[in-house]
mmCIF file of C-alpha atoms in Angstrom:
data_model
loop_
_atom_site.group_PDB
_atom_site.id
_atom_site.type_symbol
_atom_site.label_atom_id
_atom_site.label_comp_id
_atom_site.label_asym_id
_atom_site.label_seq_id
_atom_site.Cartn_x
_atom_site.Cartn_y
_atom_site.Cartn_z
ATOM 1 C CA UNK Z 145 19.195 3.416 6.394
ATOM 2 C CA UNK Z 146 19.088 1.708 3.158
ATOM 3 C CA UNK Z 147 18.964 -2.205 3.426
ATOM 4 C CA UNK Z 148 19.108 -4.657 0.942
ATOM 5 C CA UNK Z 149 16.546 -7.646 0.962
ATOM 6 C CA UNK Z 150 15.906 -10.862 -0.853
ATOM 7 C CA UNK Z 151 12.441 -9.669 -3.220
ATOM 8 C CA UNK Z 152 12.150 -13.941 -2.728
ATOM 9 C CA UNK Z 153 12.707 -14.800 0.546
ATOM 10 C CA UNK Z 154 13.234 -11.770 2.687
ATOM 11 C CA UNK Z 155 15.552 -12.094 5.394
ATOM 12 C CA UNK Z 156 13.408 -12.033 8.805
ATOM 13 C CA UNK Z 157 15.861 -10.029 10.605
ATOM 14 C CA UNK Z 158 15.306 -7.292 8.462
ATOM 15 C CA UNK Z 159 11.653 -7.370 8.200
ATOM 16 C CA UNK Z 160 11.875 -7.294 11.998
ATOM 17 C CA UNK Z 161 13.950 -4.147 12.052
ATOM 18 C CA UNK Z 162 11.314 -2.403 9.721
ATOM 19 C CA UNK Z 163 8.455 -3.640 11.723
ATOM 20 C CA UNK Z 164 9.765 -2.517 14.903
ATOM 21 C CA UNK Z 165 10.279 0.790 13.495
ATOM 22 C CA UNK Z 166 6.705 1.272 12.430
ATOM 23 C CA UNK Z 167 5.693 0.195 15.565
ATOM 24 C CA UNK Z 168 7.549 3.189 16.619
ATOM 25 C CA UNK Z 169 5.993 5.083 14.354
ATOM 26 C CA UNK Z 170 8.558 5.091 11.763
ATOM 27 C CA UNK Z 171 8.344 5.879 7.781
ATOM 28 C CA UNK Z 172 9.443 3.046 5.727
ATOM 29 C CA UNK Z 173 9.895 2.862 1.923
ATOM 30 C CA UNK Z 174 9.541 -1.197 0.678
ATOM 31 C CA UNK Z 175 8.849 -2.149 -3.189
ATOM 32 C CA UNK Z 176 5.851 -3.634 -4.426
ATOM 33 C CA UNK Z 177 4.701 -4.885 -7.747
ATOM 34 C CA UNK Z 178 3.991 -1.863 -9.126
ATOM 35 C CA UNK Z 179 6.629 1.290 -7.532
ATOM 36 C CA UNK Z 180 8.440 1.453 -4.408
ATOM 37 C CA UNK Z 181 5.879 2.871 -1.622
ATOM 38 C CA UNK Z 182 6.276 4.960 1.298
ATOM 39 C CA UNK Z 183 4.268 3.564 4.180
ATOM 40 C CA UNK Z 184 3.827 3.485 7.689
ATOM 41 C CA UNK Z 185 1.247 1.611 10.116
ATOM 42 C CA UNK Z 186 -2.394 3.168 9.384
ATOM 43 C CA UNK Z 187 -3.097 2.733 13.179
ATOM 44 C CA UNK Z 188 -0.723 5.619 13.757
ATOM 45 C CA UNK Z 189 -1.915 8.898 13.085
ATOM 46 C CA UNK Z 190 1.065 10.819 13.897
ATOM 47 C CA UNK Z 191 3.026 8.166 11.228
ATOM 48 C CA UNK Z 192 -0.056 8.909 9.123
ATOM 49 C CA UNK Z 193 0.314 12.525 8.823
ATOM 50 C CA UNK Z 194 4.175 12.379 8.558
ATOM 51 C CA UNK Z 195 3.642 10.665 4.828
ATOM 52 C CA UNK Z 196 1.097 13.265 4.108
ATOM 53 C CA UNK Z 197 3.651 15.895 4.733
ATOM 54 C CA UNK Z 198 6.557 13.938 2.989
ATOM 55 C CA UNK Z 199 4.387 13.595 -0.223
ATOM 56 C CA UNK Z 200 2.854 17.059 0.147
ATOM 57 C CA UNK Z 201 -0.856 15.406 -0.311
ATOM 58 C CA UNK Z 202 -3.868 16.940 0.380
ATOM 59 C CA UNK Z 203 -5.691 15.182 3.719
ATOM 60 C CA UNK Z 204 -9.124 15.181 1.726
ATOM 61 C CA UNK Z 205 -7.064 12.291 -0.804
ATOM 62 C CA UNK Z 206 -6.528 9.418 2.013
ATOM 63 C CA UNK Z 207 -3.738 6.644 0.863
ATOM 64 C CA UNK Z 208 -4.932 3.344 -0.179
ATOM 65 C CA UNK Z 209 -2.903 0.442 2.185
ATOM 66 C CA UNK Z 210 -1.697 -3.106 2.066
ATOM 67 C CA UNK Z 211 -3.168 -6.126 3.823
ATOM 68 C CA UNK Z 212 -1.164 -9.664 3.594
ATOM 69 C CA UNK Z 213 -3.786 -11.453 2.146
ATOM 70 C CA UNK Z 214 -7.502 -11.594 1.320
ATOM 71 C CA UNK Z 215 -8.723 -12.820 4.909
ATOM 72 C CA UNK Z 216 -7.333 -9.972 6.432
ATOM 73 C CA UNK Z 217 -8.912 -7.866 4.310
ATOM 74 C CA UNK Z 218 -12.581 -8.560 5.700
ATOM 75 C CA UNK Z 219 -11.464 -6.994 8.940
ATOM 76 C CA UNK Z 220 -10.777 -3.278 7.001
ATOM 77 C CA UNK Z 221 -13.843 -3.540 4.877
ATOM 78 C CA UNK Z 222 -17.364 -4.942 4.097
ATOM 79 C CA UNK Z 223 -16.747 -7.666 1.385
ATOM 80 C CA UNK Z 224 -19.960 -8.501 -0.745
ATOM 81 C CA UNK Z 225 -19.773 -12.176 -2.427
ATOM 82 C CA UNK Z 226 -19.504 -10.751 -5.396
ATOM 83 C CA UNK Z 227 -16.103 -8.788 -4.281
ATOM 84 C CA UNK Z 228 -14.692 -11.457 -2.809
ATOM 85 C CA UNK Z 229 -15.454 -14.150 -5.865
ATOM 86 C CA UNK Z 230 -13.124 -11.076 -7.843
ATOM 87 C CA UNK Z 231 -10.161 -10.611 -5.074
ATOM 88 C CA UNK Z 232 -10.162 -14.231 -4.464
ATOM 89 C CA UNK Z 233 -8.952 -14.897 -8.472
ATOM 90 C CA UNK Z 234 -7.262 -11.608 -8.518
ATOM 91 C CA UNK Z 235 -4.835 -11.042 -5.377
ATOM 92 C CA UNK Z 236 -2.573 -11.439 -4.687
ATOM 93 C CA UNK Z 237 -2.093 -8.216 -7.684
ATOM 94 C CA UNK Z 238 -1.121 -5.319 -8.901
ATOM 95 C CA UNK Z 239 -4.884 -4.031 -7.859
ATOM 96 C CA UNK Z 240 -6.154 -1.340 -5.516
ATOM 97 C CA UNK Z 241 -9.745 -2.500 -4.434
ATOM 98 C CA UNK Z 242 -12.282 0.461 -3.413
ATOM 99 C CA UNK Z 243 -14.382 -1.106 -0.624
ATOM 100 C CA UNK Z 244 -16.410 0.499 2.018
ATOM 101 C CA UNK Z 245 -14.321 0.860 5.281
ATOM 102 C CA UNK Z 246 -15.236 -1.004 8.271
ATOM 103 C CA UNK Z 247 -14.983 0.547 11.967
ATOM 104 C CA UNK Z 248 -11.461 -0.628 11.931
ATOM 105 C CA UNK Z 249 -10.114 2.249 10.100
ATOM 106 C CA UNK Z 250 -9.290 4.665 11.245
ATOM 107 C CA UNK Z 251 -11.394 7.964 9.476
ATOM 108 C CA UNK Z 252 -8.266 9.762 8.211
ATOM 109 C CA UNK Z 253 -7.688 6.375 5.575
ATOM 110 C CA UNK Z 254 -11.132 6.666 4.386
ATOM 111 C CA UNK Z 255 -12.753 8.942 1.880
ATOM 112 C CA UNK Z 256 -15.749 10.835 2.316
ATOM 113 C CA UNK Z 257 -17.719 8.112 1.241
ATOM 114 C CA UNK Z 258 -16.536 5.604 3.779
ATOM 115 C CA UNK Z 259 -14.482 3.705 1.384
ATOM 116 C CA UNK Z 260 -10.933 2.771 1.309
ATOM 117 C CA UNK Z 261 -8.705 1.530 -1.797
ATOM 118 C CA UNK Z 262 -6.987 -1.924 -0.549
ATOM 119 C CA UNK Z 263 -3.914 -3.992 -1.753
ATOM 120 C CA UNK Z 264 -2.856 -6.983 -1.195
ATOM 121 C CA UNK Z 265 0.591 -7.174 -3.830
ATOM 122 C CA UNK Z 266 2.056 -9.979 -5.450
ATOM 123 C CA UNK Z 267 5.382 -9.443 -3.582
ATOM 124 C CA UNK Z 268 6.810 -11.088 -0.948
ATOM 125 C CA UNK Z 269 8.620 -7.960 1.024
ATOM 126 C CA UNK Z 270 5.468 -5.786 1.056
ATOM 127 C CA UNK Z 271 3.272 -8.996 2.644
ATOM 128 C CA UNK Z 272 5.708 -10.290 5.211
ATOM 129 C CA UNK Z 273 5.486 -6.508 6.335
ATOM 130 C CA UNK Z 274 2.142 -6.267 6.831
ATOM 131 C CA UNK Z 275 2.027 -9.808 8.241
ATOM 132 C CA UNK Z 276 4.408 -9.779 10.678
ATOM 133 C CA UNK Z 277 3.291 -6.032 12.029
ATOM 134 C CA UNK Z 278 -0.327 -7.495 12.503
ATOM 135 C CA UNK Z 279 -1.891 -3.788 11.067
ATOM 136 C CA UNK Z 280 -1.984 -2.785 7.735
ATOM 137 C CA UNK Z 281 0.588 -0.741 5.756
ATOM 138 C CA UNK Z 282 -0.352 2.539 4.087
ATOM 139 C CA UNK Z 283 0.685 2.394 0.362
ATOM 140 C CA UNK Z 284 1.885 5.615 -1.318
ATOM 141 C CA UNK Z 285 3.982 5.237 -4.712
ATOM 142 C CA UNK Z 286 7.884 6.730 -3.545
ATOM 143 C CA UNK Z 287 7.473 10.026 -5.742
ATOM 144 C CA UNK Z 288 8.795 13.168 -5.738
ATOM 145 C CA UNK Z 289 5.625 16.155 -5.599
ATOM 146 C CA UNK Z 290 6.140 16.733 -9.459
ATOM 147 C CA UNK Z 291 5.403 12.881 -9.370
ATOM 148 C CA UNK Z 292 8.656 12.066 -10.818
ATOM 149 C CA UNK Z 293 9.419 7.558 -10.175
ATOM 150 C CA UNK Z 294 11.992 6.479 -8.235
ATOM 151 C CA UNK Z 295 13.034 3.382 -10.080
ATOM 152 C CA UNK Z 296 16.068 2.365 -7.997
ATOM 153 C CA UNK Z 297 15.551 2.707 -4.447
ATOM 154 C CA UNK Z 298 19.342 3.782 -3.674
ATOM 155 C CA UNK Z 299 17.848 7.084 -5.455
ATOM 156 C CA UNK Z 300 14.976 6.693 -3.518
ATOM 157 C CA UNK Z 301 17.405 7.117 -0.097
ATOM 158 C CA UNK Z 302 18.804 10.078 -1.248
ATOM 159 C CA UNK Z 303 16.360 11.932 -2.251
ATOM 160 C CA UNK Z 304 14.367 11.361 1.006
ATOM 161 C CA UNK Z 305 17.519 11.024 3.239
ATOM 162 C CA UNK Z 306 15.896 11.541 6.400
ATOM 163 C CA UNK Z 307 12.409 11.853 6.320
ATOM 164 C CA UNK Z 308 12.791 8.265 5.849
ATOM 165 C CA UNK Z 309 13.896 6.016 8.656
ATOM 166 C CA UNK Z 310 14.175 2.648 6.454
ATOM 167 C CA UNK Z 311 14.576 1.895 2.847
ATOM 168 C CA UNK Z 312 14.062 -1.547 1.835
ATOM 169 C CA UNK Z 313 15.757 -2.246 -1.520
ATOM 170 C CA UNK Z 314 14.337 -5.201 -3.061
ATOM 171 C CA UNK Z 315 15.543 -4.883 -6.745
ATOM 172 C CA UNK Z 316 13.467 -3.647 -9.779
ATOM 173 C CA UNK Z 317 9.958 -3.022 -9.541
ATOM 174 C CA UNK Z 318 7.887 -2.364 -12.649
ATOM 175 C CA UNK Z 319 6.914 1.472 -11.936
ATOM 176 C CA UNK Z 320 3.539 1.032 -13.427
ATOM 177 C CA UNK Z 321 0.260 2.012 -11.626
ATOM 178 C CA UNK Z 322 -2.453 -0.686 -10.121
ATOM 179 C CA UNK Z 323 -5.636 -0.917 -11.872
ATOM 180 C CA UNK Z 324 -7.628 0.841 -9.042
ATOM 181 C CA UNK Z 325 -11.411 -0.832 -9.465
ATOM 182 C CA UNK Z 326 -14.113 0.150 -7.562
ATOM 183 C CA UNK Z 327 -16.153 -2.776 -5.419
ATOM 184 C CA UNK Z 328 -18.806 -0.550 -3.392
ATOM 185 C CA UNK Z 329 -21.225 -1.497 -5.580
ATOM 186 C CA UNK Z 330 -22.404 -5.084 -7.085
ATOM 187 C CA UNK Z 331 -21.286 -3.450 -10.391
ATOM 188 C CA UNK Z 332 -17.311 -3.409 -10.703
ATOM 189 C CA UNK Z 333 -15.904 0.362 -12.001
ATOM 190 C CA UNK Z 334 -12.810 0.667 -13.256
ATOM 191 C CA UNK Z 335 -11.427 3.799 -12.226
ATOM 192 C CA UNK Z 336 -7.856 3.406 -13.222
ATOM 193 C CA UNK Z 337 -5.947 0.966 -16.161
ATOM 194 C CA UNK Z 338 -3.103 0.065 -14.744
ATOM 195 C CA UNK Z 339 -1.099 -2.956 -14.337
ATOM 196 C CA UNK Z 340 -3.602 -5.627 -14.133
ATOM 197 C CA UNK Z 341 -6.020 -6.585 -16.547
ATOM 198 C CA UNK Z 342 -9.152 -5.036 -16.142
ATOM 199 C CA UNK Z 343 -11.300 -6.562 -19.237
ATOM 200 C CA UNK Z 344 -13.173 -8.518 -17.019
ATOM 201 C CA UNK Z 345 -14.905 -5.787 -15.516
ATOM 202 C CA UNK Z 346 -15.672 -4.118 -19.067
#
């Protein structure tokens, strides 16, 4: 079911309807400010392994997810000062933090190292989502397994049809990567240029 919502002010009724379904353990597709993502609630593991199987991933590469905002995130992970002085000027962003995991994850979202990649996007749809579900949202860029972009999400629909129980279309999104950088350490690493600027950490 392919709905169209205000990338502004998103109409509550429909972020209702999408939360409800993840609470059922439904697959949802929503834009962000980077690509559309596939995502589902990371405290479901059947949900979880459902958007493994749609994007034909390998369970040894967990997804990185979306929290609504930077207080939230110190419930998922262990947040050094030094972190949090960078999220706090950075996020809401086209970033995916590396932090390690706290006992609130559940072990499938983390890597072997205990660490989990983290977003928390500058766009509205994505955050009311994770908000108003209370858990965070896995984030997984909408792409076929040749890793082909969806760049209109009516495309998006079709090419997912079912294995998707709710498409969100919230207009154009940029279809260019987050700068993924790595806060395990006091050290930032950039492990990925993407759409953010990363020359602070270089």
């Amino acid at each position: 079911m392919l709905y169209n919502v205000n990338p502004h002010t998103p109409q509550a009724r429909i972020i209702s309807m999408a939360v409800a379904s993840l609470r059922r353990g439904g697959i949802i597709a929503y834009p962000t400010d980077t690509f559309y993502g596939i995502g589902c609630d990371i405290m479901n593991k059947k949900a979880i392994e459902k958007v493994y199987r749609i994007k034909q991933r390998n369970k040894t590469k967990p997804f990185s997810f979306i929290c609504p905002d930077l207080k939230n995130i110190s419930k998922y992970a262990k947040v050094s000062n030094i972190a949090y002085r960078h999220m706090k000027r950075l996020l809401p962003g086209p970033y995916t933090f590396v932090l390690p995991g706290s006992k609130m994850v559940p072990k499938i979202m983390l890597t072997k190292r205990k660490t989990a990649g983290i977003r928390v996007p500058a766009n509205q749809i994505a955050i009311c989502l994770a908000r108003e579900l209370g858990n965070p949202i896995i984030s997984t860029s909408a792409t076929n397994p040749d890793g082909d972009v969806f760049e209109d999400a009516s495309l998006l629909h079709d090419y997912f049809d079912t294995r998707l129980d709710i498409v969100l279309d919230g207009g154009a999104v940029p279809n260019i990567p987050s700068s993924v950088i790595s806060l395990v350490e006091d050290e930032p690493e950039v492990i990925r240029h993407g759409a953010g600027e990363v020359d602070i950490f270089e």
